[in-house]
Amino acid sequence: MGWVAQAQPVDTTYLKDLYDRTISFNEEKLDSIEWVAAYIEKQSSSLKFGKGKILANRLRGYHSELSGNYENAIRYYLFTLSASRESSITEYEIAALSDLAIVYSAIKQPEKAKDVYMQSLRLVEKNGEVSSMISSYCNIGAIYNLLNMPDSALYFLNVAHRLINQHHHEESLPFVYNNTGNAYFKKQQFLKALGYFRQNKLIHDKTRNSADLWVDHLNIGDAYIELKKYDSATLHTDSALQLAISLESKSKEADTYALFAKLYEKLENYRLAYGYQRKWYQLDTALVNEASGRTIVELQERFNASDRENRNRLLQAEVEHEKLRNKTLSSLASAAVLIGLLVGLLLVVYRRSNRKLVEVNQVIVRQKEKLADLNYEKNSLISIVSHDLGSPFASIAMWSQLLEKDNSLTPEQRNALARIRESSLNGERLIRNILEIEKQGTRHEKLELEEMDVAAFTDHLVSTHLPAAQRKEVKLQTIRPQLPVYLLTDQHLFSRILDNLVSNAIKFTFSGKSITVSVREDKDHVELEVADEGIGIPKEEQHFLFGKYAQLSARPTAGESSTGLGLSIVQRLVNELNGTILVESEPGAGTTFTVRFSK
């Protein structure tokens, strides 16, 4: 690579230009990225260019990220973040935060990625640089897609689109199109999503960037699967796999195998579907395993400890300065003997009390940090367990479905297969519920508040439960005002509250009975009521109703599974929306849950 040194005299401007070109390379130029990182560090040392080390380590992190070595990637990115903060270089700090968020997304930690992106967005908005603002809004939109919150994603993506139109930054359109298509895909508006994916492919057909084209083919293939156009889906998924192999990207190859598994499952070719699922699982597990997860947590904690130490040094300097100032004031006050003596006496008492208070606070802080560390380790373990247990349950369900196709099975064998499939689904649902409960203490999400017609929305949600009610011969009805009932709330949390209450009512209601969902409002409140004619709950057990893993004497009327988690989740969601929930029940007379929200 002699051309690097011969292109022009080596100075700091040249090194910055070289870095700017290299950071846009993809997997096809991995060796070049590593070489340029070493070159910039060596030349920066000769030129006494302090920022050069930050640039070189960011390139090394980018090289590790493209290679799938996420532990090293995070190590390098944390170094660039720390060095950027110490040097007060906001531009590099923003870049380091974005890099970390991308890696957290890749290792299946979207919540952590969202938190880091939000830190980056606050700096970007303060800076006011348009292209960085567009990129940040797009990134947050992408993360909300991963969190299955498409409406929130579309909000940030629309902001980015407006900025692009206002400031003529058309080069950012592909990123907006891709994530907007994904948001509509999440909303099951597949034809609309396909339009955005096709626009992206038209742009990338001109630039011929293999990594971008891989994304386009994968997205288009997925949309065609949902639209049941399987020939077109196969064509684009094949193209995505060829691009992933040519890029030598294991993560892209794993994602493509996952789409093939979905395609062949839709085509009812379960043997091929299972084969591709195994290929996906082997690659995906190799990329993000338990050991690397623990190492990444340790890296993050070491960085946090270092950051706290730096902040503490600054705080100590301020404390020393304040002590010096107090001594000066005390010396001046000593001119008045009697008053000075009294002040000195009070100061001694104050310092003794303050010293004891500081010692107590330090103990509390240490205990809090230790509890936070233990809680973080627990949640990391929960995430790893969910990842490793999810695939076996999916495999059990797929194989049982494949065996059900065998026409030679006896009724007893078919009954056994149905029970196996039901047990695997119940196991998968139990894992999700346990994760929901165990993680509730660590969530600090911002509510996505919007004004919505809760009466119409309740009608829609209740209609999704009609098939389950009809299978059990339970009458499910809605009573609501004719006029809209508006409430400022989080649509996602509201839907989860109602879904849990209605599904619970169906479980505990006998065939031939009724369930009524009512919406009411007065001047200051909106009430949601779910009343069933089920078996009821004894009064002495009602105070256990909202506890974790509560198992009461009442059992589902048709032998359905019950983990005792649903109502605990409901109470937490109601509390997050600043509401209240009440229960009225008599054994044999049914149960009524009333949720009340302030307008």
Coordinates of C-alpha atoms in Angstrom, one line a residue:
M1 CA 0.0 0.0 0.0
G2 CA 2.8 2.4 -0.9
W3 CA 0.2 4.7 -2.5
V4 CA -0.8 5.9 1.0
A5 CA 2.6 7.4 1.8
Q6 CA 3.2 8.7 -1.7
A7 CA -0.1 10.5 -2.4
Q8 CA 1.0 13.8 -0.7
P9 CA 3.1 15.0 2.2
V10 CA 2.0 13.4 5.4
D11 CA 0.5 15.9 7.8
T12 CA -2.5 16.0 10.1
T13 CA -4.8 17.1 7.3
Y14 CA -3.7 14.1 5.2
L15 CA -4.2 11.7 8.1
K16 CA -7.8 13.0 8.7
D17 CA -8.6 12.7 5.0
L18 CA -7.3 9.1 5.0
Y19 CA -9.3 8.3 8.1
D20 CA -12.5 9.8 6.5
R21 CA -12.1 7.6 3.4
T22 CA -11.3 4.4 5.3
I23 CA -14.2 4.6 7.8
S24 CA -16.6 4.1 4.9
F25 CA -15.0 0.8 3.7
N26 CA -17.0 -2.4 4.0
E27 CA -16.2 -6.1 4.6
E28 CA -14.5 -6.3 1.2
K29 CA -11.6 -4.1 2.4
L30 CA -11.0 -5.5 5.9
D31 CA -7.2 -5.7 5.4
S32 CA -7.0 -2.1 4.3
I33 CA -8.8 -0.9 7.4
E34 CA -6.4 -2.7 9.7
W35 CA -3.4 -1.4 7.7
V36 CA -4.6 2.2 7.7
A37 CA -5.2 2.1 11.5
A38 CA -1.6 1.1 12.2
Y39 CA -0.3 3.7 9.7
I40 CA -2.3 6.6 11.2
E41 CA -1.1 5.6 14.7
K42 CA 2.5 5.5 13.6
Q43 CA 2.5 8.8 11.7
S44 CA 0.5 10.5 14.5
S45 CA 3.2 9.6 17.0
S46 CA 5.9 11.2 14.7
L47 CA 3.8 14.3 14.2
K48 CA 2.7 14.6 17.9
F49 CA -0.9 14.5 16.7
G50 CA -2.8 13.5 19.8
K51 CA -6.1 12.9 18.0
G52 CA -4.5 10.3 15.8
K53 CA -4.7 7.6 18.4
I54 CA -8.4 8.2 18.8
L55 CA -8.9 7.8 15.0
A56 CA -6.7 4.7 14.8
N57 CA -8.5 2.9 17.6
R58 CA -11.9 3.7 16.1
L59 CA -10.8 2.1 12.8
R60 CA -9.6 -0.9 14.8
G61 CA -13.0 -1.1 16.5
Y62 CA -14.7 -0.9 13.1
H63 CA -12.4 -3.7 11.7
S64 CA -13.3 -5.9 14.7
E65 CA -17.0 -5.2 14.3
L66 CA -17.0 -6.1 10.6
S67 CA -15.0 -9.3 11.5
G68 CA -17.7 -10.3 14.0
N69 CA -15.3 -9.9 17.0
Y70 CA -17.6 -7.8 19.1
E71 CA -15.5 -8.0 22.3
N72 CA -12.6 -6.3 20.7
A73 CA -14.9 -3.8 18.9
I74 CA -16.4 -2.7 22.2
R75 CA -13.0 -2.5 23.8
Y76 CA -11.7 -0.1 21.1
Y77 CA -14.9 1.9 21.0
L78 CA -14.9 2.4 24.8
F79 CA -11.3 3.6 24.5
T80 CA -12.3 6.2 21.8
L81 CA -15.3 7.3 24.0
S82 CA -13.1 7.8 27.1
A83 CA -10.3 9.6 25.1
S84 CA -12.9 11.8 23.3
R85 CA -14.4 12.9 26.7
E86 CA -11.0 13.6 28.2
S87 CA -10.1 15.7 25.2
S88 CA -13.6 17.4 25.1
I89 CA -14.0 16.5 21.4
T90 CA -17.8 16.3 21.0
E91 CA -17.7 15.1 17.4
Y92 CA -15.6 12.0 18.3
E93 CA -17.7 11.4 21.4
I94 CA -20.9 11.2 19.3
A95 CA -19.2 8.9 16.8
A96 CA -18.0 6.5 19.6
L97 CA -21.5 6.4 21.2
S98 CA -23.0 5.6 17.8
D99 CA -20.4 2.8 17.2
L100 CA -21.2 1.3 20.6
A101 CA -24.9 1.3 19.9
I102 CA -24.4 -0.5 16.6
V103 CA -22.5 -3.3 18.3
Y104 CA -25.1 -3.6 21.1
S105 CA -27.7 -4.0 18.4
A106 CA -25.6 -6.7 16.7
I107 CA -25.3 -8.7 19.9
K108 CA -29.1 -8.6 20.6
Q109 CA -29.1 -5.9 23.2
P110 CA -31.5 -3.3 21.7
E111 CA -32.5 -1.7 25.0
K112 CA -28.8 -0.9 25.8
A113 CA -28.4 0.3 22.2
K114 CA -31.3 2.7 22.6
D115 CA -29.9 4.2 25.8
V116 CA -26.6 4.9 24.1
Y117 CA -28.2 6.3 21.0
M118 CA -30.2 8.7 23.2
Q119 CA -27.0 9.9 24.8
S120 CA -25.6 10.5 21.3
L121 CA -28.8 12.3 20.2
R122 CA -28.6 14.8 23.2
L123 CA -25.1 15.8 22.1
V124 CA -26.1 16.0 18.4
E125 CA -29.1 18.2 19.1
K126 CA -26.9 20.5 21.2
N127 CA -24.3 20.7 18.4
G128 CA -27.0 21.4 15.7
E129 CA -25.1 19.7 12.9
V130 CA -27.8 18.6 10.4
S131 CA -26.2 15.5 8.9
S132 CA -25.5 14.1 12.4
M133 CA -29.0 14.9 13.5
I134 CA -30.4 13.0 10.5
S135 CA -28.2 10.0 11.2
S136 CA -29.2 10.0 14.9
Y137 CA -32.9 10.1 14.2
C138 CA -32.5 7.3 11.7
N139 CA -30.6 5.2 14.2
I140 CA -33.2 5.6 16.9
G141 CA -35.9 4.7 14.4
A142 CA -34.0 1.5 13.6
I143 CA -33.7 0.6 17.3
Y144 CA -37.5 1.1 17.9
N145 CA -38.1 -1.3 15.0
L146 CA -35.9 -3.9 16.8
L147 CA -38.0 -3.2 19.9
N148 CA -41.2 -3.9 17.9
M149 CA -42.4 -0.3 18.4
P150 CA -43.0 0.8 14.7
D151 CA -45.1 3.9 15.5
S152 CA -42.3 5.3 17.6
A153 CA -39.8 4.4 14.9
L154 CA -41.9 6.2 12.2
Y155 CA -42.0 9.3 14.4
F156 CA -38.2 9.6 14.5
L157 CA -37.8 8.6 10.8
N158 CA -40.3 11.2 9.7
V159 CA -38.3 13.9 11.6
A160 CA -35.2 12.7 9.7
H161 CA -37.0 12.8 6.4
R162 CA -38.2 16.4 7.0
L163 CA -34.6 17.4 7.7
I164 CA -33.4 15.7 4.5
N165 CA -35.9 17.6 2.4
Q166 CA -35.3 20.9 4.1
H167 CA -31.5 20.8 3.8
H168 CA -31.1 18.7 0.6
H169 CA -29.2 15.7 2.2
E170 CA -30.4 13.2 -0.3
E171 CA -27.4 10.9 0.4
S172 CA -29.2 9.9 3.6
L173 CA -32.4 8.8 1.9
P174 CA -31.4 5.1 1.7
F175 CA -31.1 4.8 5.5
V176 CA -34.5 6.4 5.9
Y177 CA -36.2 4.3 3.2
N178 CA -34.8 1.1 4.7
N179 CA -35.9 1.7 8.3
T180 CA -39.3 3.2 7.1
G181 CA -39.9 0.0 5.1
N182 CA -39.0 -2.1 8.2
A183 CA -41.5 0.0 10.3
Y184 CA -44.3 -0.7 7.9
F185 CA -43.3 -4.3 7.8
K186 CA -43.7 -4.5 11.6
K187 CA -47.1 -2.9 11.1
Q188 CA -47.9 -5.7 8.6
Q189 CA -48.3 -3.2 5.8
F190 CA -46.2 -5.4 3.6
L191 CA -47.0 -3.8 0.2
K192 CA -46.1 -0.4 1.5
A193 CA -42.8 -1.8 3.0
L194 CA -41.9 -3.4 -0.3
G195 CA -42.2 0.0 -2.0
Y196 CA -39.5 1.5 0.3
F197 CA -37.3 -1.5 -0.1
R198 CA -37.5 -1.3 -3.9
Q199 CA -36.6 2.4 -3.9
N200 CA -33.5 1.6 -1.9
K201 CA -32.5 -1.2 -4.3
L202 CA -32.8 1.3 -7.3
I203 CA -30.3 3.6 -5.5
H204 CA -27.9 0.8 -4.6
D205 CA -28.0 -0.7 -8.1
K206 CA -26.1 2.4 -9.2
T207 CA -23.6 2.5 -6.4
R208 CA -23.0 -1.4 -6.5
N209 CA -22.2 -1.5 -2.8
S210 CA -22.5 -5.3 -1.9
A211 CA -23.3 -4.7 1.8
D212 CA -26.2 -2.3 0.9
L213 CA -27.5 -4.7 -1.8
W214 CA -27.5 -7.6 0.7
V215 CA -29.8 -5.6 3.0
D216 CA -32.1 -4.7 0.0
H217 CA -32.4 -8.3 -1.2
L218 CA -33.0 -9.6 2.3
N219 CA -35.8 -7.1 3.0
I220 CA -37.5 -7.6 -0.4
G221 CA -37.3 -11.4 0.0
D222 CA -39.0 -11.1 3.4
A223 CA -41.7 -8.8 2.1
Y224 CA -42.5 -11.3 -0.8
I225 CA -42.7 -14.1 1.7
E226 CA -45.4 -12.2 3.6
L227 CA -47.2 -11.4 0.3
K228 CA -47.1 -15.2 -0.6
K229 CA -45.0 -14.5 -3.7
Y230 CA -42.6 -17.3 -3.0
D231 CA -40.8 -17.5 -6.4
S232 CA -39.8 -13.8 -6.1
A233 CA -38.9 -14.4 -2.4
T234 CA -36.6 -17.3 -3.3
L235 CA -34.9 -15.3 -6.0
H236 CA -34.0 -12.4 -3.7
T237 CA -33.1 -14.6 -0.7
D238 CA -30.7 -16.5 -3.0
S239 CA -29.1 -13.2 -4.1
A240 CA -28.7 -12.1 -0.4
L241 CA -26.9 -15.4 0.4
Q242 CA -24.5 -15.0 -2.5
L243 CA -23.7 -11.5 -1.4
A244 CA -23.2 -12.6 2.3
I245 CA -20.8 -15.3 1.2
S246 CA -18.8 -13.0 -1.1
L247 CA -18.6 -10.5 1.8
E248 CA -17.4 -13.3 4.1
S249 CA -19.8 -11.9 6.8
K250 CA -20.9 -14.6 9.2
S251 CA -23.6 -12.4 10.7
K252 CA -25.1 -11.6 7.3
E253 CA -25.0 -15.3 6.4
A254 CA -26.8 -16.2 9.6
D255 CA -29.6 -13.7 9.0
T256 CA -30.0 -15.1 5.4
Y257 CA -30.3 -18.6 6.7
A258 CA -33.0 -17.5 9.1
L259 CA -35.0 -16.0 6.2
F260 CA -34.6 -19.3 4.2
A261 CA -36.0 -21.2 7.3
K262 CA -39.0 -18.9 7.3
L263 CA -39.5 -19.3 3.5
Y264 CA -39.5 -23.1 3.5
E265 CA -41.7 -23.2 6.6
K266 CA -44.3 -21.2 4.6
L267 CA -43.8 -23.6 1.7
E268 CA -44.4 -26.5 4.2
N269 CA -41.0 -28.0 3.3
Y270 CA -40.2 -28.5 7.0
R271 CA -37.1 -30.6 6.4
L272 CA -35.4 -27.8 4.5
A273 CA -36.7 -25.3 7.0
Y274 CA -35.2 -27.2 9.9
G275 CA -31.9 -27.5 8.1
Y276 CA -31.6 -23.8 7.5
Q277 CA -32.7 -23.1 11.1
R278 CA -29.9 -25.2 12.4
K279 CA -27.4 -23.4 10.1
W280 CA -28.7 -20.0 11.4
Y281 CA -28.5 -21.2 15.1
Q282 CA -25.0 -22.5 14.8
L283 CA -23.7 -19.2 13.3
D284 CA -25.8 -16.9 15.5
T285 CA -24.8 -18.7 18.7
A286 CA -21.1 -18.7 17.6
L287 CA -21.3 -14.9 17.1
V288 CA -22.9 -14.1 20.5
N289 CA -22.2 -16.7 23.1
E290 CA -22.3 -16.6 26.9
A291 CA -18.6 -16.1 27.4
S292 CA -18.5 -13.1 25.1
G293 CA -21.6 -11.7 26.7
R294 CA -19.9 -11.8 30.1
T295 CA -16.7 -10.2 28.7
I296 CA -18.6 -7.4 27.1
V297 CA -20.4 -6.7 30.4
E298 CA -17.0 -6.6 32.2
L299 CA -15.6 -4.2 29.6
Q300 CA -18.5 -1.9 30.0
E301 CA -18.2 -2.0 33.8
R302 CA -14.5 -1.3 33.7
F303 CA -15.2 1.7 31.5
N304 CA -17.9 2.9 33.9
A305 CA -15.6 2.6 36.8
S306 CA -12.9 4.6 35.0
D307 CA -15.4 7.2 34.1
R308 CA -16.6 7.4 37.7
E309 CA -13.0 7.7 38.9
N310 CA -12.4 10.7 36.5
R311 CA -15.5 12.4 37.7
N312 CA -14.6 11.8 41.3
R313 CA -11.2 13.4 40.8
L314 CA -12.9 16.5 39.4
L315 CA -15.3 16.5 42.3
Q316 CA -12.5 16.2 44.8
A317 CA -10.7 19.2 43.3
E318 CA -13.9 21.2 43.7
V319 CA -14.2 20.0 47.3
E320 CA -10.6 21.0 48.1
H321 CA -11.2 24.4 46.5
E322 CA -14.3 24.9 48.7
K323 CA -12.3 23.9 51.8
L324 CA -9.7 26.5 51.0
R325 CA -12.4 29.2 50.6
N326 CA -14.0 28.2 53.9
K327 CA -10.6 28.6 55.7
T328 CA -10.1 32.0 54.2
L329 CA -13.6 33.1 55.3
S330 CA -12.9 31.7 58.8
S331 CA -9.6 33.7 59.0
L332 CA -11.4 36.9 58.2
A333 CA -14.2 36.3 60.6
S334 CA -11.7 35.6 63.5
A335 CA -11.1 39.4 63.8
A336 CA -14.2 39.5 66.0
V337 CA -13.0 37.3 68.9
L338 CA -16.3 36.4 70.5
I339 CA -18.2 35.9 67.2
G340 CA -15.2 34.1 65.6
L341 CA -15.0 31.7 68.6
L342 CA -18.7 30.9 68.2
V343 CA -18.4 30.4 64.5
G344 CA -15.3 28.2 65.0
L345 CA -17.2 26.1 67.5
L346 CA -20.2 25.7 65.1
L347 CA -17.9 24.9 62.2
V348 CA -16.2 22.0 64.2
V349 CA -19.6 20.6 65.1
Y350 CA -20.7 20.9 61.4
R351 CA -17.6 19.2 60.1
R352 CA -18.0 16.3 62.5
S353 CA -21.6 15.8 61.5
N354 CA -20.8 16.3 57.8
R355 CA -17.9 13.8 58.0
K356 CA -20.3 11.2 59.5
L357 CA -22.8 11.9 56.8
V358 CA -20.2 11.5 54.1
E359 CA -19.1 8.2 55.5
V360 CA -22.7 7.0 55.6
N361 CA -23.3 8.2 52.1
Q362 CA -20.2 6.4 50.8
V363 CA -21.4 3.2 52.3
I364 CA -24.8 3.6 50.7
V365 CA -23.3 4.4 47.3
R366 CA -21.0 1.4 47.5
Q367 CA -24.0 -0.8 48.4
K368 CA -26.1 0.7 45.6
E369 CA -23.3 0.1 43.0
K370 CA -22.9 -3.5 44.1
L371 CA -26.6 -4.2 43.9
A372 CA -26.7 -2.5 40.4
D373 CA -23.8 -4.8 39.3
L374 CA -25.5 -7.9 40.6
N375 CA -28.8 -6.9 39.0
Y376 CA -27.1 -6.3 35.6
E377 CA -25.4 -9.7 35.8
K378 CA -28.8 -11.3 36.5
N379 CA -30.4 -9.6 33.5
S380 CA -27.5 -10.5 31.2
L381 CA -27.9 -14.2 32.3
I382 CA -31.6 -14.0 31.7
S383 CA -31.0 -12.7 28.1
I384 CA -28.5 -15.5 27.4
V385 CA -30.9 -18.2 28.8
S386 CA -33.8 -16.9 26.7
H387 CA -31.6 -17.0 23.6
D388 CA -30.3 -20.5 24.2
L389 CA -33.7 -22.0 25.3
G390 CA -35.8 -20.4 22.6
S391 CA -34.4 -22.4 19.7
P392 CA -34.9 -25.9 21.2
F393 CA -38.6 -25.0 21.9
A394 CA -39.0 -23.8 18.3
S395 CA -37.3 -27.0 17.0
I396 CA -39.7 -29.2 19.1
A397 CA -42.7 -27.3 17.7
M398 CA -41.4 -27.6 14.1
W399 CA -40.7 -31.4 14.3
S400 CA -44.1 -32.1 15.8
Q401 CA -45.7 -30.1 13.0
L402 CA -43.7 -32.1 10.5
L403 CA -44.8 -35.5 12.0
E404 CA -48.4 -34.4 12.0
K405 CA -48.2 -34.6 8.2
D406 CA -47.8 -38.4 8.3
N407 CA -51.1 -39.9 7.3
S408 CA -50.3 -43.3 8.9
L409 CA -50.5 -42.0 12.5
T410 CA -53.1 -43.5 14.9
P411 CA -55.4 -41.1 16.8
E412 CA -53.5 -41.8 19.9
Q413 CA -50.2 -40.8 18.2
R414 CA -51.8 -37.6 16.8
N415 CA -53.1 -36.8 20.3
A416 CA -49.6 -37.2 21.7
L417 CA -48.1 -35.0 19.0
A418 CA -50.7 -32.3 19.7
R419 CA -49.7 -32.4 23.4
I420 CA -46.0 -32.2 22.6
R421 CA -46.6 -29.1 20.4
E422 CA -48.8 -27.5 23.0
S423 CA -46.2 -28.1 25.7
S424 CA -43.4 -26.6 23.6
L425 CA -45.5 -23.5 23.0
N426 CA -46.4 -23.2 26.7
G427 CA -42.7 -23.5 27.6
E428 CA -41.8 -20.8 25.2
R429 CA -44.6 -18.6 26.5
L430 CA -43.5 -19.3 30.1
I431 CA -39.9 -18.2 29.4
R432 CA -41.2 -14.9 27.8
N433 CA -43.4 -14.2 30.9
I434 CA -40.6 -15.0 33.4
L435 CA -38.3 -12.6 31.5
E436 CA -41.0 -9.9 31.5
I437 CA -41.4 -10.2 35.3
E438 CA -37.7 -10.5 36.2
K439 CA -36.7 -7.5 34.1
Q440 CA -39.5 -5.1 35.3
G441 CA -37.3 -3.7 38.0
T442 CA -34.6 -2.5 35.6
R443 CA -36.7 -0.7 33.0
H444 CA -36.6 3.0 32.6
E445 CA -38.2 3.5 29.2
K446 CA -39.8 6.7 28.2
L447 CA -43.5 6.5 27.6
E448 CA -44.6 7.0 24.0
L449 CA -47.7 9.1 24.8
E450 CA -50.3 9.9 22.1
E451 CA -53.9 10.9 22.2
M452 CA -56.1 8.1 20.9
D453 CA -59.7 6.9 20.8
V454 CA -59.6 4.2 23.5
A455 CA -63.2 3.1 22.7
A456 CA -62.4 2.3 19.0
F457 CA -59.0 0.8 20.0
T458 CA -60.7 -1.4 22.6
D459 CA -63.2 -2.7 19.9
H460 CA -60.2 -3.6 17.7
L461 CA -58.3 -5.4 20.5
V462 CA -61.3 -7.3 21.7
S463 CA -62.0 -8.5 18.2
T464 CA -58.6 -10.2 18.1
H465 CA -59.7 -12.5 21.0
L466 CA -63.0 -13.6 19.4
P467 CA -61.5 -16.8 17.8
A468 CA -60.3 -18.0 21.3
A469 CA -63.6 -17.1 22.9
Q470 CA -65.6 -18.9 20.1
R471 CA -63.5 -22.0 20.4
K472 CA -64.5 -22.2 24.0
E473 CA -68.1 -21.2 23.3
V474 CA -67.8 -18.0 25.5
K475 CA -69.7 -14.9 24.4
L476 CA -67.3 -11.9 24.2
Q477 CA -68.9 -8.5 23.8
T478 CA -68.0 -4.8 24.1
I479 CA -70.0 -1.9 25.6
R480 CA -68.8 1.6 24.7
P481 CA -70.1 5.1 24.0
Q482 CA -71.0 6.0 20.5
L483 CA -68.7 9.1 20.5
P484 CA -64.9 8.8 20.7
V485 CA -63.3 8.5 24.1
Y486 CA -59.9 10.3 23.9
L487 CA -57.1 9.6 26.3
L488 CA -53.4 10.6 26.3
T489 CA -51.6 7.3 26.9
D490 CA -49.1 4.8 25.6
Q491 CA -50.8 2.7 23.0
H492 CA -48.5 -0.3 23.4
L493 CA -48.8 -0.5 27.2
F494 CA -52.6 0.0 27.0
S495 CA -53.0 -2.9 24.5
R496 CA -50.9 -5.2 26.7
I497 CA -53.1 -4.4 29.8
L498 CA -56.3 -5.2 27.9
D499 CA -54.9 -8.3 26.2
N500 CA -53.8 -9.8 29.5
L501 CA -57.2 -9.1 31.2
V502 CA -59.3 -10.5 28.3
S503 CA -57.2 -13.6 27.8
N504 CA -57.3 -14.2 31.6
A505 CA -61.1 -13.9 31.6
I506 CA -61.5 -16.4 28.7
K507 CA -59.3 -18.9 30.6
F508 CA -61.4 -18.8 33.8
T509 CA -64.9 -18.7 32.2
F510 CA -67.0 -21.7 31.5
S511 CA -68.5 -22.5 28.1
G512 CA -71.9 -20.9 27.6
K513 CA -71.0 -17.9 29.8
S514 CA -70.3 -14.2 28.9
I515 CA -67.4 -11.7 29.2
T516 CA -68.2 -8.0 28.9
V517 CA -65.5 -5.3 28.1
S518 CA -66.7 -1.8 28.9
V519 CA -65.3 1.7 28.3
R520 CA -66.6 4.6 30.3
E521 CA -65.6 8.2 30.9
D522 CA -66.4 11.1 33.2
K523 CA -65.0 14.6 33.5
D524 CA -61.6 13.6 34.8
H525 CA -61.2 9.9 34.2
V526 CA -61.5 7.0 31.7
E527 CA -62.4 3.5 33.0
L528 CA -61.8 0.2 31.3
E529 CA -63.7 -2.8 32.8
V530 CA -63.4 -6.5 32.1
A531 CA -66.2 -8.5 33.7
D532 CA -66.6 -12.3 33.4
E533 CA -69.1 -14.9 34.6
G534 CA -66.3 -17.3 35.6
I535 CA -65.4 -19.3 38.7
G536 CA -64.5 -16.2 40.8
I537 CA -61.8 -15.8 43.4
P538 CA -62.1 -16.3 47.2
K539 CA -61.8 -13.1 49.2
E540 CA -58.9 -14.4 51.3
E541 CA -56.8 -15.0 48.1
Q542 CA -57.5 -11.6 46.4
H543 CA -54.6 -9.8 48.1
F544 CA -52.2 -12.3 46.5
L545 CA -53.7 -11.7 43.0
F546 CA -51.1 -9.3 41.7
G547 CA -48.0 -11.0 43.2
K548 CA -45.2 -12.6 41.1
Y549 CA -45.9 -16.3 40.3
A550 CA -49.1 -16.2 42.3
Q551 CA -50.9 -19.6 42.2
L552 CA -54.4 -19.4 43.6
S553 CA -57.0 -22.2 44.2
A554 CA -59.0 -21.2 41.0
R555 CA -57.8 -23.1 37.9
P556 CA -58.6 -22.5 34.2
T557 CA -61.9 -24.1 33.2
A558 CA -60.6 -26.0 30.2
G559 CA -57.3 -27.1 31.5
E560 CA -55.4 -24.2 30.0
S561 CA -51.9 -23.4 31.3
S562 CA -51.5 -20.6 33.9
T563 CA -48.1 -19.4 35.2
G564 CA -49.4 -16.8 37.7
L565 CA -47.5 -14.0 35.8
G566 CA -50.2 -12.1 33.8
L567 CA -51.8 -10.0 36.5
S568 CA -48.4 -9.0 38.0
I569 CA -47.5 -7.7 34.5
V570 CA -50.8 -5.9 34.3
Q571 CA -50.3 -4.1 37.6
R572 CA -46.9 -2.9 36.6
L573 CA -48.1 -1.6 33.3
V574 CA -51.1 0.2 35.0
N575 CA -48.6 1.9 37.5
E576 CA -46.4 3.0 34.6
L577 CA -49.5 4.8 33.0
N578 CA -50.3 6.4 36.4
G579 CA -53.5 4.4 36.7
T580 CA -55.2 2.2 39.3
I581 CA -56.6 -1.3 39.1
L582 CA -59.4 -2.8 41.3
V583 CA -60.9 -6.3 41.5
E584 CA -64.3 -7.4 42.7
S585 CA -65.0 -11.1 42.8
E586 CA -67.2 -13.8 44.4
P587 CA -66.7 -17.5 44.0
G588 CA -69.2 -18.8 41.5
A589 CA -70.3 -15.3 40.5
G590 CA -67.4 -14.1 38.3
T591 CA -64.7 -11.5 38.5
T592 CA -64.6 -7.8 37.5
F593 CA -61.3 -5.9 36.9
T594 CA -61.6 -2.1 36.7
V595 CA -58.7 0.0 35.4
R596 CA -58.9 3.8 35.9
F597 CA -56.8 6.4 34.1
S598 CA -56.6 10.1 34.7
K599 CA -57.3 12.3 31.6

